Structures are given as C-alpha cells and as structure tokens.
Coordinates of C-alpha atoms in Angstrom, one line a residue:
Chain A
M23 CA 116.0 60.1 111.5
N24 CA 113.1 57.7 111.8
M25 CA 110.2 59.4 110.1
A26 CA 106.8 57.6 110.2
T27 CA 104.1 58.7 107.9
L28 CA 101.6 60.6 109.9
A29 CA 98.1 60.2 108.6
L30 CA 96.1 63.4 108.4
P31 CA 93.0 63.6 110.7
P32 CA 89.8 63.3 108.7
K33 CA 88.4 66.6 107.4
P34 CA 85.7 68.2 109.5
L35 CA 82.3 67.2 108.3
A36 CA 81.1 70.8 107.9
R37 CA 84.0 71.4 105.4
Q38 CA 83.2 68.2 103.5
A39 CA 79.5 69.1 103.3
R40 CA 80.3 72.6 102.0
G41 CA 82.4 71.1 99.2
W42 CA 79.5 68.8 98.2
L43 CA 77.0 71.7 98.4
V44 CA 79.2 73.9 96.1
A45 CA 79.6 71.0 93.7
A46 CA 75.8 70.4 93.7
I47 CA 75.1 74.0 92.9
C48 CA 77.6 74.0 90.1
I49 CA 76.1 70.9 88.5
A50 CA 72.6 72.3 88.8
V51 CA 73.6 75.6 87.1
I52 CA 75.5 73.8 84.4
T53 CA 72.6 71.4 83.8
L54 CA 70.2 74.4 83.5
M55 CA 72.4 76.1 81.0
L56 CA 73.2 73.0 78.9
M57 CA 69.7 71.4 78.8
P58 CA 68.2 73.6 76.1
L59 CA 71.3 73.2 74.0
V60 CA 71.3 69.5 74.3
M61 CA 67.6 69.3 73.6
S62 CA 68.0 71.4 70.5
F63 CA 70.9 69.4 69.3
L64 CA 69.0 66.1 69.8
A65 CA 65.9 67.4 68.2
S66 CA 67.7 68.7 65.2
F67 CA 68.6 65.1 64.3
R68 CA 65.0 63.8 64.5
P69 CA 63.4 62.6 61.3
L70 CA 60.8 65.0 59.9
A71 CA 57.8 62.9 60.9
E72 CA 58.9 62.9 64.6
T73 CA 59.5 66.6 64.9
S74 CA 55.9 67.7 65.4
A75 CA 54.7 64.5 67.2
V76 CA 52.4 65.0 70.1
P77 CA 53.3 64.2 72.8
P78 CA 56.9 65.1 71.9
T79 CA 59.7 62.6 72.3
Y80 CA 63.0 63.6 73.8
L81 CA 65.4 61.1 72.3
P82 CA 65.2 60.7 68.5
S83 CA 64.2 57.2 67.5
A84 CA 66.4 57.4 64.4
L85 CA 69.1 59.8 63.4
S86 CA 68.3 61.9 60.3
T87 CA 70.0 64.8 58.6
E88 CA 66.9 65.9 56.8
N89 CA 66.6 69.1 58.8
Y90 CA 70.2 70.0 58.1
Q91 CA 69.7 69.3 54.4
K92 CA 66.7 71.6 54.4
V93 CA 68.7 74.4 56.1
A94 CA 71.7 73.9 53.8
N95 CA 69.7 74.0 50.6
Y96 CA 67.4 76.8 51.4
Q97 CA 67.1 79.3 48.6
Q98 CA 70.7 80.5 47.8
G99 CA 72.2 77.7 49.9
I100 CA 73.5 78.2 53.4
W101 CA 77.0 79.1 52.3
T102 CA 75.9 82.3 50.7
Y103 CA 74.4 83.5 53.9
V104 CA 77.3 82.3 56.0
R105 CA 79.6 84.2 53.7
N106 CA 77.5 87.4 54.0
S107 CA 77.3 87.1 57.8
A108 CA 81.1 86.5 58.0
L109 CA 81.8 89.4 55.8
V110 CA 79.6 91.8 57.8
A111 CA 81.0 90.4 61.1
G112 CA 84.5 90.8 59.9
M113 CA 84.0 94.4 58.9
T114 CA 82.2 95.1 62.2
I115 CA 85.2 93.7 64.2
V116 CA 87.6 95.8 62.2
L117 CA 85.5 99.0 62.5
C118 CA 85.0 98.4 66.2
L119 CA 88.7 97.9 66.9
V120 CA 89.8 100.8 64.7
L121 CA 87.5 103.2 66.6
S122 CA 87.5 101.8 70.1
V123 CA 91.3 101.4 70.5
P124 CA 92.2 105.0 69.9
A125 CA 89.1 106.2 71.8
G126 CA 89.8 104.0 74.8
F127 CA 93.5 104.9 74.7
A128 CA 92.6 108.6 74.7
L129 CA 90.0 108.3 77.5
A130 CA 92.4 106.2 79.6
R131 CA 95.6 108.0 79.1
F132 CA 95.1 111.6 78.0
P133 CA 93.9 114.6 80.0
V134 CA 91.0 115.1 77.5
P135 CA 88.9 118.1 78.8
G136 CA 85.6 116.9 80.2
K137 CA 86.5 113.3 79.4
E138 CA 84.2 111.8 82.1
V139 CA 81.3 113.6 80.5
W140 CA 82.2 112.3 77.1
F141 CA 82.6 108.8 78.5
V142 CA 79.2 108.9 80.3
L143 CA 77.7 110.2 77.1
I144 CA 79.1 107.3 75.1
L145 CA 77.8 104.8 77.7
A146 CA 74.4 106.6 77.9
S147 CA 73.8 105.8 74.2
M148 CA 73.5 102.1 75.3
M149 CA 70.4 103.1 77.2
V150 CA 68.5 103.9 74.0
P151 CA 66.9 100.7 72.6
Y152 CA 68.4 100.5 69.1
Q153 CA 65.2 99.5 67.5
A154 CA 64.1 103.1 68.1
L155 CA 67.1 104.3 66.1
L156 CA 66.6 102.1 63.2
V157 CA 64.2 104.3 61.2
P158 CA 66.3 107.5 61.4
I159 CA 69.4 105.4 60.7
Y160 CA 67.7 103.8 57.7
L161 CA 66.7 107.3 56.3
M162 CA 70.3 108.5 56.8
F163 CA 71.8 105.4 55.2
A164 CA 69.4 105.6 52.3
K165 CA 70.7 109.1 51.5
L166 CA 74.3 107.9 51.8
G167 CA 73.7 104.9 49.6
L168 CA 74.5 102.5 52.5
T169 CA 71.3 100.4 52.4
A170 CA 71.3 97.0 50.8
N171 CA 75.0 97.1 51.3
H172 CA 77.1 94.9 53.6
F173 CA 79.4 97.8 54.6
G174 CA 76.3 99.7 55.7
L175 CA 75.1 96.9 57.8
A176 CA 78.6 96.6 59.3
I177 CA 78.4 100.3 60.2
L178 CA 75.1 99.7 61.9
H179 CA 76.5 96.8 63.9
T180 CA 79.5 98.9 64.8
I181 CA 77.1 101.6 66.1
L182 CA 75.4 99.0 68.3
Q183 CA 78.6 97.6 69.6
L184 CA 80.9 100.7 69.9
P185 CA 79.9 102.1 73.4
F186 CA 80.6 98.8 75.0
S187 CA 83.8 98.4 73.0
V188 CA 85.1 101.8 74.1
Y189 CA 84.3 101.0 77.7
L190 CA 86.2 97.8 77.5
M191 CA 89.2 99.3 75.8
R192 CA 89.4 102.1 78.2
N193 CA 89.5 99.6 81.1
S194 CA 92.2 97.6 79.3
F195 CA 94.4 100.6 78.8
E196 CA 93.9 101.8 82.3
A197 CA 95.0 98.5 83.6
V198 CA 98.5 99.1 82.1
P199 CA 100.7 100.4 85.0
K200 CA 101.6 104.1 84.7
E201 CA 105.2 103.3 85.3
L202 CA 105.4 101.4 82.0
E203 CA 104.2 104.6 80.2
E204 CA 106.7 106.7 82.1
A205 CA 109.5 104.3 81.4
A206 CA 108.6 104.4 77.7
R207 CA 108.6 108.2 77.8
V208 CA 112.0 108.3 79.4
D209 CA 113.2 105.8 76.8
G210 CA 112.2 108.3 74.1
A211 CA 109.1 106.5 72.8
S212 CA 106.6 108.7 71.0
T213 CA 102.9 108.3 71.8
A214 CA 102.4 106.3 68.6
F215 CA 105.3 104.1 69.4
Q216 CA 104.1 103.5 73.0
L217 CA 100.7 102.6 71.7
R218 CA 102.1 100.1 69.1
R219 CA 104.9 98.6 71.2
V220 CA 103.7 98.8 74.8
F221 CA 99.9 99.4 75.1
I222 CA 98.4 97.4 72.3
P223 CA 100.3 94.2 73.1
L224 CA 99.3 94.6 76.8
A225 CA 95.7 95.4 75.9
L226 CA 95.4 92.4 73.6
P227 CA 93.0 90.5 75.8
G228 CA 90.7 93.5 75.8
M229 CA 90.9 93.7 72.0
V230 CA 90.1 90.1 71.7
T231 CA 87.1 90.6 73.9
V232 CA 86.0 93.5 71.8
A233 CA 86.4 91.4 68.7
L234 CA 84.5 88.5 70.2
F235 CA 81.5 90.6 71.3
A236 CA 81.5 92.5 68.0
F237 CA 81.4 89.1 66.2
I238 CA 78.6 87.7 68.3
T239 CA 76.5 90.9 68.1
S240 CA 76.9 91.1 64.3
W241 CA 76.4 87.4 63.8
N242 CA 73.1 87.3 65.7
E243 CA 71.7 90.7 64.8
F244 CA 68.4 90.3 63.1
I245 CA 66.1 93.4 62.8
G246 CA 68.7 95.8 61.5
A247 CA 69.8 93.3 58.8
L248 CA 66.2 92.7 57.9
I249 CA 65.5 96.4 57.4
L250 CA 68.7 97.3 55.6
M251 CA 69.1 94.3 53.3
N252 CA 66.5 93.9 50.6
T253 CA 67.8 91.3 48.2
E254 CA 67.7 87.6 49.1
S255 CA 71.3 87.0 48.1
A256 CA 72.5 89.7 50.5
F257 CA 70.7 88.3 53.6
T258 CA 72.6 87.3 56.6
V259 CA 72.2 84.0 58.5
P260 CA 69.5 85.1 61.0
I261 CA 67.2 86.4 58.3
M262 CA 67.7 83.2 56.2
L263 CA 66.9 81.1 59.3
T264 CA 63.6 82.8 60.0
G265 CA 62.7 82.0 56.4
V266 CA 63.7 78.4 56.8
V267 CA 61.6 77.7 59.8
S268 CA 58.3 79.1 58.5
G269 CA 56.4 76.1 57.1
D270 CA 53.1 76.1 55.2
F271 CA 50.2 78.3 56.4
G272 CA 52.2 79.9 59.2
S273 CA 53.2 76.7 60.9
V274 CA 56.6 76.4 62.4
D275 CA 59.0 73.8 61.1
W276 CA 60.4 72.7 64.5
G277 CA 63.1 70.4 63.1
A278 CA 64.5 73.1 60.8
L279 CA 64.4 75.5 63.7
Q280 CA 66.5 73.2 65.9
A281 CA 68.9 72.6 63.1
S282 CA 69.1 76.4 62.5
V283 CA 69.8 77.0 66.1
V284 CA 72.7 74.5 66.0
V285 CA 74.0 75.9 62.7
S286 CA 73.9 79.6 63.9
M287 CA 75.5 78.7 67.2
L288 CA 78.5 76.8 65.9
P289 CA 80.5 79.7 64.5
C290 CA 80.1 81.7 67.8
L291 CA 81.2 78.6 69.7
L292 CA 84.2 78.0 67.5
V293 CA 85.3 81.7 67.6
Y294 CA 85.0 81.7 71.3
L295 CA 87.0 78.5 71.7
A296 CA 89.7 79.8 69.3
L297 CA 90.1 83.0 71.2
Q298 CA 89.5 82.0 74.8
K299 CA 93.2 81.5 75.6
Y300 CA 93.7 85.3 75.1
Y301 CA 91.1 85.8 77.8
V302 CA 93.6 84.4 80.2
S303 CA 94.8 87.2 82.4
G304 CA 98.4 87.4 83.7
L305 CA 99.7 89.1 80.5
L306 CA 101.0 91.8 82.8
A307 CA 102.8 89.5 85.1
G308 CA 106.4 90.6 85.7
A309 CA 105.8 94.2 84.7
V310 CA 105.9 95.8 88.1
K311 CA 106.9 94.2 91.3
Chain B
M28 CA 130.7 125.5 88.9
A29 CA 131.8 124.3 85.5
D30 CA 131.5 120.6 86.1
A31 CA 128.1 120.5 87.6
Q32 CA 126.3 117.7 85.9
L33 CA 123.0 118.6 87.4
R34 CA 121.9 121.9 88.8
L35 CA 118.6 122.8 90.3
T36 CA 117.8 126.4 91.0
S37 CA 114.8 127.5 93.2
L38 CA 112.9 124.5 92.0
R39 CA 109.3 124.5 93.2
K40 CA 106.3 122.1 92.6
S41 CA 102.8 122.5 93.8
F42 CA 99.9 120.1 93.4
G43 CA 97.0 122.4 93.8
A44 CA 97.3 124.0 97.2
F45 CA 99.9 121.5 98.3
E46 CA 103.4 122.6 97.9
A47 CA 105.4 119.4 97.4
I48 CA 108.8 121.0 96.7
K49 CA 109.5 124.3 98.4
G50 CA 112.4 125.8 96.5
V51 CA 115.2 123.4 96.1
D52 CA 118.8 124.4 95.1
L53 CA 121.1 121.5 94.4
E54 CA 124.3 120.9 92.5
V55 CA 125.6 117.5 91.7
R56 CA 129.0 117.1 90.1
K57 CA 130.0 114.7 87.4
G58 CA 130.6 111.2 88.8
E59 CA 128.9 111.9 92.1
F60 CA 126.5 109.4 93.7
C61 CA 123.9 111.6 95.3
A62 CA 121.2 110.2 97.5
L63 CA 117.9 112.0 98.1
L64 CA 117.0 110.8 101.6
G65 CA 113.9 111.5 103.7
P66 CA 110.8 110.0 105.2
S67 CA 107.9 109.0 102.9
G68 CA 106.0 112.0 101.6
C69 CA 109.0 114.4 102.0
G70 CA 109.1 115.1 98.3
K71 CA 112.2 113.2 97.3
S72 CA 110.4 111.1 94.6
T73 CA 108.7 114.2 93.3
L74 CA 112.1 115.9 93.1
L75 CA 113.4 113.0 91.1
R76 CA 110.4 113.0 88.8
L77 CA 111.0 116.7 88.2
I78 CA 114.6 116.0 87.2
A79 CA 113.3 113.2 84.9
G80 CA 110.8 115.4 83.3
L81 CA 107.8 113.3 84.4
E82 CA 106.4 116.2 86.3
E83 CA 106.5 119.8 85.3
P84 CA 107.9 122.3 87.9
S85 CA 105.8 125.2 89.0
S86 CA 108.8 127.4 88.9
G87 CA 112.6 127.1 88.9
R88 CA 115.2 125.7 86.6
I89 CA 116.8 122.4 85.9
E90 CA 120.1 122.1 84.1
I91 CA 121.7 118.8 83.0
A92 CA 125.3 118.9 81.7
G93 CA 125.1 122.6 81.3
R94 CA 121.9 122.6 79.3
D95 CA 118.6 124.1 80.5
V96 CA 116.2 121.2 80.3
T97 CA 113.4 122.6 82.5
M98 CA 110.8 122.3 79.8
Q99 CA 112.3 119.5 77.8
E100 CA 110.6 116.1 77.3
P101 CA 112.2 113.3 79.4
S102 CA 113.7 111.7 76.4
N103 CA 115.6 114.9 75.6
R104 CA 117.3 115.2 78.9
Q105 CA 120.0 112.6 78.5
I106 CA 118.8 110.9 81.6
A107 CA 117.8 107.3 82.3
M108 CA 115.6 106.2 85.1
V109 CA 115.2 103.0 87.1
F110 CA 111.8 102.7 88.7
Q111 CA 110.9 101.3 92.0
S112 CA 108.6 98.8 90.4
Y113 CA 111.2 98.1 87.6
A114 CA 108.5 98.9 85.0
L115 CA 109.7 96.2 82.6
Y116 CA 107.7 95.6 79.5
P117 CA 106.2 92.2 80.3
H118 CA 105.6 91.1 76.7
M119 CA 109.2 91.6 75.7
S120 CA 112.3 89.5 76.2
V121 CA 115.1 90.8 78.3
A122 CA 117.0 91.8 75.2
E123 CA 114.0 93.7 73.8
N124 CA 113.5 95.4 77.2
I125 CA 117.1 96.5 77.3
A126 CA 117.1 97.7 73.7
F127 CA 113.7 99.4 73.9
S128 CA 115.1 103.0 73.8
L129 CA 117.3 102.1 70.8
E130 CA 114.3 100.6 69.1
A131 CA 112.3 103.8 69.8
A132 CA 115.2 105.8 68.3
G133 CA 115.1 103.7 65.2
V134 CA 118.4 101.9 65.6
A135 CA 118.9 98.9 63.3
K136 CA 118.0 95.5 64.8
A137 CA 121.5 94.0 64.6
T138 CA 123.1 97.0 66.3
R139 CA 120.3 96.9 69.0
L140 CA 121.0 93.3 69.8
A141 CA 124.8 93.9 69.9
R142 CA 124.3 96.8 72.4
A143 CA 121.9 94.8 74.5
T144 CA 124.2 91.9 74.6
E145 CA 127.1 94.1 75.6
V146 CA 125.1 95.7 78.5
A147 CA 123.7 92.3 79.6
K148 CA 127.3 90.9 79.9
L149 CA 128.1 93.8 82.2
L150 CA 125.2 92.9 84.4
Q151 CA 125.6 89.1 84.1
L152 CA 122.3 88.9 82.3
D153 CA 123.6 87.4 79.1
P154 CA 122.2 83.9 79.7
L155 CA 118.8 85.4 80.2
L156 CA 118.4 87.5 77.1
A157 CA 115.6 85.5 75.6
R158 CA 113.5 85.3 78.8
R159 CA 110.5 87.3 79.7
P160 CA 110.4 89.4 82.9
A161 CA 107.9 87.0 84.5
E162 CA 110.5 84.3 84.3
L163 CA 113.1 86.3 86.2
S164 CA 113.7 86.6 89.9
G165 CA 113.4 90.0 91.7
G166 CA 117.1 90.7 91.6
Q167 CA 117.3 89.8 87.9
R168 CA 114.4 92.0 87.0
Q169 CA 116.2 94.8 88.9
R170 CA 119.3 94.2 86.8
V171 CA 117.3 94.3 83.6
A172 CA 115.8 97.7 84.7
I173 CA 119.4 98.9 85.3
G174 CA 120.5 97.5 81.9
R175 CA 117.7 99.4 80.2
A176 CA 119.1 102.6 81.8
L177 CA 122.7 101.7 81.0
V178 CA 122.1 101.2 77.3
R179 CA 121.1 104.8 76.9
N180 CA 124.5 106.1 78.0
P181 CA 122.9 108.9 79.9
Q182 CA 124.5 112.0 81.5
V183 CA 122.6 111.3 84.7
F184 CA 121.2 108.1 86.1
L185 CA 118.0 108.4 88.2
F186 CA 117.0 105.7 90.7
D187 CA 113.7 105.7 92.4
E188 CA 114.0 103.4 95.5
P189 CA 115.2 100.6 93.3
L190 CA 116.0 98.2 96.1
S191 CA 112.8 98.5 98.1
N192 CA 111.1 95.5 96.5
L193 CA 114.0 93.1 97.2
D194 CA 114.5 91.0 100.3
A195 CA 117.1 92.0 102.8
L196 CA 119.9 89.7 101.6
L197 CA 119.5 90.6 97.9
R198 CA 119.3 94.3 98.9
V199 CA 122.8 94.1 100.4
Q200 CA 124.1 92.4 97.4
M201 CA 122.5 94.8 94.9
R202 CA 123.9 97.7 97.0
I203 CA 127.4 96.4 96.5
E204 CA 126.7 95.9 92.8
L205 CA 125.4 99.4 92.3
S206 CA 128.4 100.8 94.1
N207 CA 130.7 98.9 91.9
L208 CA 128.8 99.9 88.8
H209 CA 129.0 103.5 89.9
R210 CA 132.7 103.2 90.4
D211 CA 133.3 101.4 87.1
L212 CA 131.2 103.7 85.0
G213 CA 132.1 106.9 86.7
A214 CA 128.5 107.9 86.1
T215 CA 126.5 110.6 87.8
M216 CA 123.7 109.0 89.8
I217 CA 120.8 110.4 91.7
Y218 CA 119.3 107.9 94.1
V219 CA 116.1 108.3 96.0
T220 CA 115.7 106.3 99.2
H221 CA 114.1 106.3 102.5
D222 CA 116.6 103.9 103.8
Q223 CA 119.5 105.7 105.5
V224 CA 121.7 102.6 105.3
E225 CA 121.5 102.7 101.5
A226 CA 122.2 106.4 101.4
M227 CA 125.1 106.1 103.9
T228 CA 126.7 103.2 102.3
M229 CA 126.5 104.1 98.6
A230 CA 126.3 107.9 98.3
N231 CA 129.1 110.4 98.5
K232 CA 126.6 113.2 98.8
I233 CA 123.4 112.9 100.7
V234 CA 120.5 115.4 100.4
V235 CA 118.3 115.1 103.5
M236 CA 114.8 116.2 102.7
N237 CA 111.7 116.8 104.9
A238 CA 108.3 118.4 104.0
G239 CA 109.5 119.5 100.6
E240 CA 112.6 121.2 101.8
V241 CA 116.3 120.4 101.8
Q242 CA 117.4 120.0 105.4
Q243 CA 121.1 119.5 104.8
I244 CA 123.5 118.4 102.1
G245 CA 126.7 116.6 102.9
G246 CA 128.8 113.5 103.0
P247 CA 127.5 110.5 105.0
M248 CA 129.8 111.0 108.1
D249 CA 129.4 114.7 107.9
L250 CA 125.6 114.4 108.3
Y251 CA 126.1 111.9 111.1
E252 CA 128.6 113.9 113.1
N253 CA 127.5 117.4 112.2
P254 CA 123.7 117.5 111.6
S255 CA 122.6 121.1 111.1
N256 CA 119.3 120.6 112.8
R257 CA 117.2 118.4 114.9
F258 CA 115.5 116.7 112.0
V259 CA 118.7 115.5 110.4
A260 CA 120.1 114.4 113.8
G261 CA 117.0 112.4 114.4
F262 CA 116.7 110.9 110.9
I263 CA 120.3 109.8 110.4
G264 CA 121.6 107.1 112.7
N265 CA 120.2 103.8 113.8
P266 CA 119.3 103.4 116.6
A267 CA 118.1 106.9 116.6
I268 CA 119.7 109.7 118.6
N269 CA 118.3 110.4 122.1
F270 CA 116.8 113.9 122.6
L271 CA 116.6 115.3 126.1
P272 CA 115.9 118.7 127.5
G273 CA 119.0 120.6 128.3
A274 CA 117.8 121.6 131.8
A275 CA 117.5 117.9 132.8
V276 CA 121.2 117.3 132.5
G277 CA 122.5 120.8 133.6
V278 CA 123.3 122.1 130.1
T279 CA 122.2 125.6 129.3
A280 CA 120.5 124.7 126.1
Y281 CA 116.9 124.1 125.0
E282 CA 117.5 120.5 123.9
I283 CA 120.5 118.2 123.4
G284 CA 120.9 115.1 121.3
V285 CA 123.1 112.2 122.4
R286 CA 123.8 109.2 120.1
P287 CA 123.1 105.9 121.8
E288 CA 126.8 104.8 121.5
H289 CA 127.9 107.9 123.4
I290 CA 125.9 107.0 126.6
Q291 CA 127.4 104.7 129.2
M292 CA 125.6 102.9 132.0
V293 CA 127.0 103.8 135.4
P294 CA 126.0 102.9 139.0
A295 CA 122.7 104.6 139.8
D296 CA 123.9 106.2 143.0
G297 CA 125.2 109.7 142.4
A298 CA 124.4 109.7 138.7
R299 CA 122.7 112.9 137.4
L300 CA 120.4 110.9 135.2
S301 CA 119.1 107.5 136.2
G302 CA 116.3 105.2 135.3
T303 CA 115.0 101.6 135.0
V304 CA 116.0 99.2 132.3
S305 CA 112.8 98.4 130.4
L306 CA 114.1 96.4 127.4
V307 CA 117.3 94.8 126.4
E308 CA 117.9 93.9 122.7
R309 CA 120.8 91.7 122.1
L310 CA 122.0 91.8 118.4
G311 CA 125.1 89.6 118.9
N312 CA 127.8 92.0 118.2
Q313 CA 126.1 94.8 120.1
T314 CA 123.4 95.4 122.8
L315 CA 120.7 98.0 122.9
V316 CA 119.4 98.9 126.3
H317 CA 116.3 101.0 126.6
V318 CA 116.1 102.9 129.9
A319 CA 113.0 104.6 131.2
T320 CA 114.1 107.9 132.7
P321 CA 112.2 110.9 134.1
V322 CA 112.9 112.7 130.7
G323 CA 111.7 109.8 128.6
M324 CA 112.9 106.6 127.1
L325 CA 116.7 106.6 126.3
C326 CA 118.6 104.1 124.3
V327 CA 122.1 103.0 125.1
Q328 CA 124.2 101.1 122.6
G329 CA 127.2 99.1 123.7
A330 CA 129.5 96.6 122.0
G331 CA 129.1 92.9 122.7
R332 CA 127.1 91.6 125.6
L333 CA 126.3 94.6 127.8
A334 CA 125.5 93.5 131.3
A335 CA 121.9 94.7 131.9
S336 CA 118.7 93.2 132.9
V337 CA 115.1 94.4 132.8
G338 CA 114.0 96.2 135.9
E339 CA 117.5 97.1 137.0
S340 CA 118.1 100.7 138.1
V341 CA 121.0 102.2 136.2
G342 CA 122.6 105.6 136.0
L343 CA 123.4 107.2 132.6
A344 CA 126.4 109.3 131.8
F345 CA 127.8 110.9 128.6
D346 CA 130.6 113.2 127.6
A347 CA 129.1 116.7 127.1
D348 CA 131.5 117.3 124.2
Q349 CA 129.7 114.6 122.2
A350 CA 126.2 116.0 122.8
L351 CA 124.6 118.0 120.0
V352 CA 122.9 121.2 121.2
F353 CA 119.7 122.6 119.6
D354 CA 117.8 125.8 120.1
E355 CA 114.0 126.2 120.3
S356 CA 113.6 126.2 116.6
G357 CA 115.5 122.9 116.2
R358 CA 118.6 124.5 114.8
R359 CA 122.0 123.2 115.9
R360 CA 124.0 125.4 118.1
S361 CA 127.8 125.1 118.2
G362 CA 129.1 124.1 121.6

C-alpha cells in the first residue's frame, strides 16, 4: 500500500500558550526556591573582607575558603559536632521507627477500641508548640539522668517527631490491600510473620519517609539541644553554628554564616538524594488486579 | 453422609441489622466442583469467606473433612483460597509467592523451592519463577494465585470470582484449565461466580443464591430444566426466560415462563399471542428476535438466520409442555 507521511496539523495556539505559561510558572517557582541557596553558596566563598562590604556584591571577586576554614576549626573542630549530630539523628531515626511502625500497624490493622480517639490524641500533641514542653521535659530528664546525654536528646527529638511518624506509618499500612492480609492469614502466617514478610516490605517507602523526616528534624533542631546539652564537646551542629557566626561585640560574621548554612544543609541534601528512589511509588504494583 | 468434604449447617451471618446469610445448609462431597452462583450482593462471597474463616458466623456450624472448624483460624481449616484480585505479594518472586505458606510454616528453603517448582511446572509457570507479579500478565498472575493454593494441598479449594479480572478470551481458556485441574487433582472446589456460564460449564453442583438464601441446589442442566422457583428460572439461561401472565395465553396459572428457544414465530393471523418485532440481534449461529407484545417484550431465539425484520407483525407460539408454571409466590408448580 502506498503510505504517504501525513504531517500533523499545527497545535492550536491556545494549547501552545498554556504549555508556555505552565513552564514559565515552574521556572519562576524554581528560581524563587533556588535563589537564596545560590546566594548563600556564592557568598560562602567570598573572601573575609568582602563579606560585610557595603553595598554588598553578589558575585565573589575571588574564591576563598576562609569561611569554611573558620567553621571547620571552630572550637572542637566541626567533625566532633557532625559526629554528635549524626549520633543523635541516628538514634532518633531508630527510636521513631521502632515506635511508629508497631503503632501505625496497630492503628491501621487492628480493631483497637477507641482507636480514632487515640489517633486524634496523638495528632493533637502536634498542636502544642514544643518550646512550651521543654521546661517540664528538662525537669523530668534531669531526674532520669538524661540531660547532657545524646540518648536523652534523641528521646526529645523522637517526642517531637513521633506523632507525624505514627500518622505516616498508619497511612502506609492502610495502603496495603486487605486481600494481601487475608491471603497471608489463609496461608497460615502469624501476625508477626505478616508484619515482617508482607507489611514492612510494602510499607518501606513510608518507613524511609519517617526516617528522612526524623533525620531532618533532629539534624536541624536547636533549642532542645541547647537546653539539654551543657558541655561544648557534646554540642550538635546547629549550636556550634550559632557560636561560629557571632563575631566580636555582637556583630554577625556573614561569611561564616553562609558557610555554616551550606555545611548544615549538605547532609540533609545527601540523605534525601540517597533515599529518594524509595519515595517512588508503585511498590504495590501487581498486588491486586 | 460420610464423604461430605464440606458441610454447612444452619449457617447465619449478620452485619449489624443486615442479615447477609440467612441460614444456609449445604453439603459438598469429595471431588465435587461446587459453584455458588447469584447476583452481586446475594451473599455468595460472604458465604465463601465464612467457609474460609475470614468472617465469623453469627450462628451455625462449618465442618471440613469431618472436622468442626467453625471457630478455627483460616490456616487451621485445610483450605486454600484464590482471591478475585489474586492478592499476590508484589515484592516477592513467583517462587516466593507460591511457597509463602510453606515459609510461614517454617519449611526449609530447599524443600520450599522444590515444592514451588513442582507446582509451577503443573501450571506452566516454571520459566517465570524468578519474576515479580508486576512483570506477569493477568492470566499468569491468576495461575500464580492458583499455584499458591495448590502448594498447600488443601482439603477444599475456595475460589472467589477468580476469572472476573480477565478478558473474555483468557477467561474461556482459564475455564478450561481450571476444569482440567479439577479433573486431574480430583480436588474439592468451591467456586463463587456471578457468571452463569462459568458455573454451568465448570461445576457439577450449582448453588443458586439470592438475598442471603439458597434458592436451589442442583446440577447445571437440572437447574436449567427444572428450576424450583421464578428466581432460578430467571437467573439461569441466557438470553433470559420470558415470563408472561398465565391468563394471557389461556393457561390456568398465575405466571408462566418460556425459554426463548421454545418460542416459534408464526403468521400473525389467528395466533393467540402476537406483536411487533422491535429488535433483531444476529449472532451468526443464532438470531434473537425481541417482540413487543401486549404482555411485554418477549425474546425468541432461533438457530441460524431467522427471517425477521423490525416493524414486522408476528404471531408467537410455544408448546405448553415446555412452559414452566409458577404460583403467586414465585414457586414452581408441576404441570
């Protein structure tokens, strides 16, 4: 058969215009989000003399790592603080998962009496600003010997992060089709076996999200760490960074501040990039239908 | 009966005020293929879930292989179930899916794999053992779900509308495969469906249900030829039976039912019942003619190309012996 290539008629102008408009909005939003980060990043490499120049310059005239050196060598050295932060964040992640996975599973899958009330109660605790809880918590922790202690700080961070974690895990477990649970029951799987072999693998994206949020909360949390930790060598990164940026006579060391922002942001960015593939949904594809 | 593989006695199930199963008695013998057939919402799936142990009955008794399992966990009932949605574990390979029940029972890995391979061969799944469910076609997923049931060597297989997610062609093929499987294994199967063709072609015993009650139990042709009430007569048979008031055709009965293939078209003059052809459906090997009559729309089924055209006046005739007679309550009357 003689088949000539038939050119498509041009797209209607309205449809083209809509595409451009959407692209323009996307670019505007991305620019808005990225601008401060780019500015910080550039500013962090400015030589000391340039950082407080008036009027400020946007592009550094010369690249300098002075600011980073200052941050790195501050007091105990940055690695001590990074280690402390990582330790606390790690413990927070573990505690959050250990508590929120069973709690979410029970709320999603068991006929717990009055479970909606419990659930709302758990969520309601997010309404209370945690700064208001710090003093009572501090007094309690002092009696328990949990102050000036990384484990204590991890518990505090877990308290902050737990309601949201339970909420997320409940949703993740609820997303697992009921038929899978029933099939597992018919197949003779105990509840523990179901959880280990069926539910946890399928709720993995939820668990990754919980871990990610726990990490970010713990990594950035400042006031709790400031109150609980009292020795310089036990400080976490946010506390150390506030120390680094205060210059003489209450001035602010802008260069060090920008370098600190970059330094404290990097781990969050790396953790997010490392875990983002687990975010991808579709883990349940092929389960039913 | 000694060889009853499954026996239900006065089984009831209510969800709050709604009575889903209103006292079902049923006996299925070893090796029987029993279909639970009925319209959606008739309670057939609930009945299957009661047998499986996924729902707890409100009252009554369930025995499997002579053992009272009414209050037993699903896993202690020696049953296996194939779900409508297949319910495959998406993160596991075909082999792991099939061997899941063995894993839960703590069987060693090598033995598990050997059993899974054996079952997979039976279902022609052996080249796919390493694949995930997402990488399988609908028919293959269905077979994995069946394999997962087979591996347990159950006393009774339970199927919950297993073919309803497949396309028409595959459905016919799986129907044949399931029938063969039933024959080869000699297994007892309980099969829930709303599709009378599936029930008629595969089952040797059909339980017709409506509104939580068993309407009739019998063999496929038995139900077709001797329905015990109006509901069964209307539900079994495609195209559906024609109902007409007895008085309209000079029969002393409240209502009669005539199958479409038992009605002939005759010249309109002098016929007791006549009407106008309103639709002609030609299916190739048969023709369905819908005729608007004073007592309602009637369907006539004839072999090949039936001569009929829309708007034509026709008379309808049938042999009174082939008509089914019903009383006011819908019960079948003999004669």
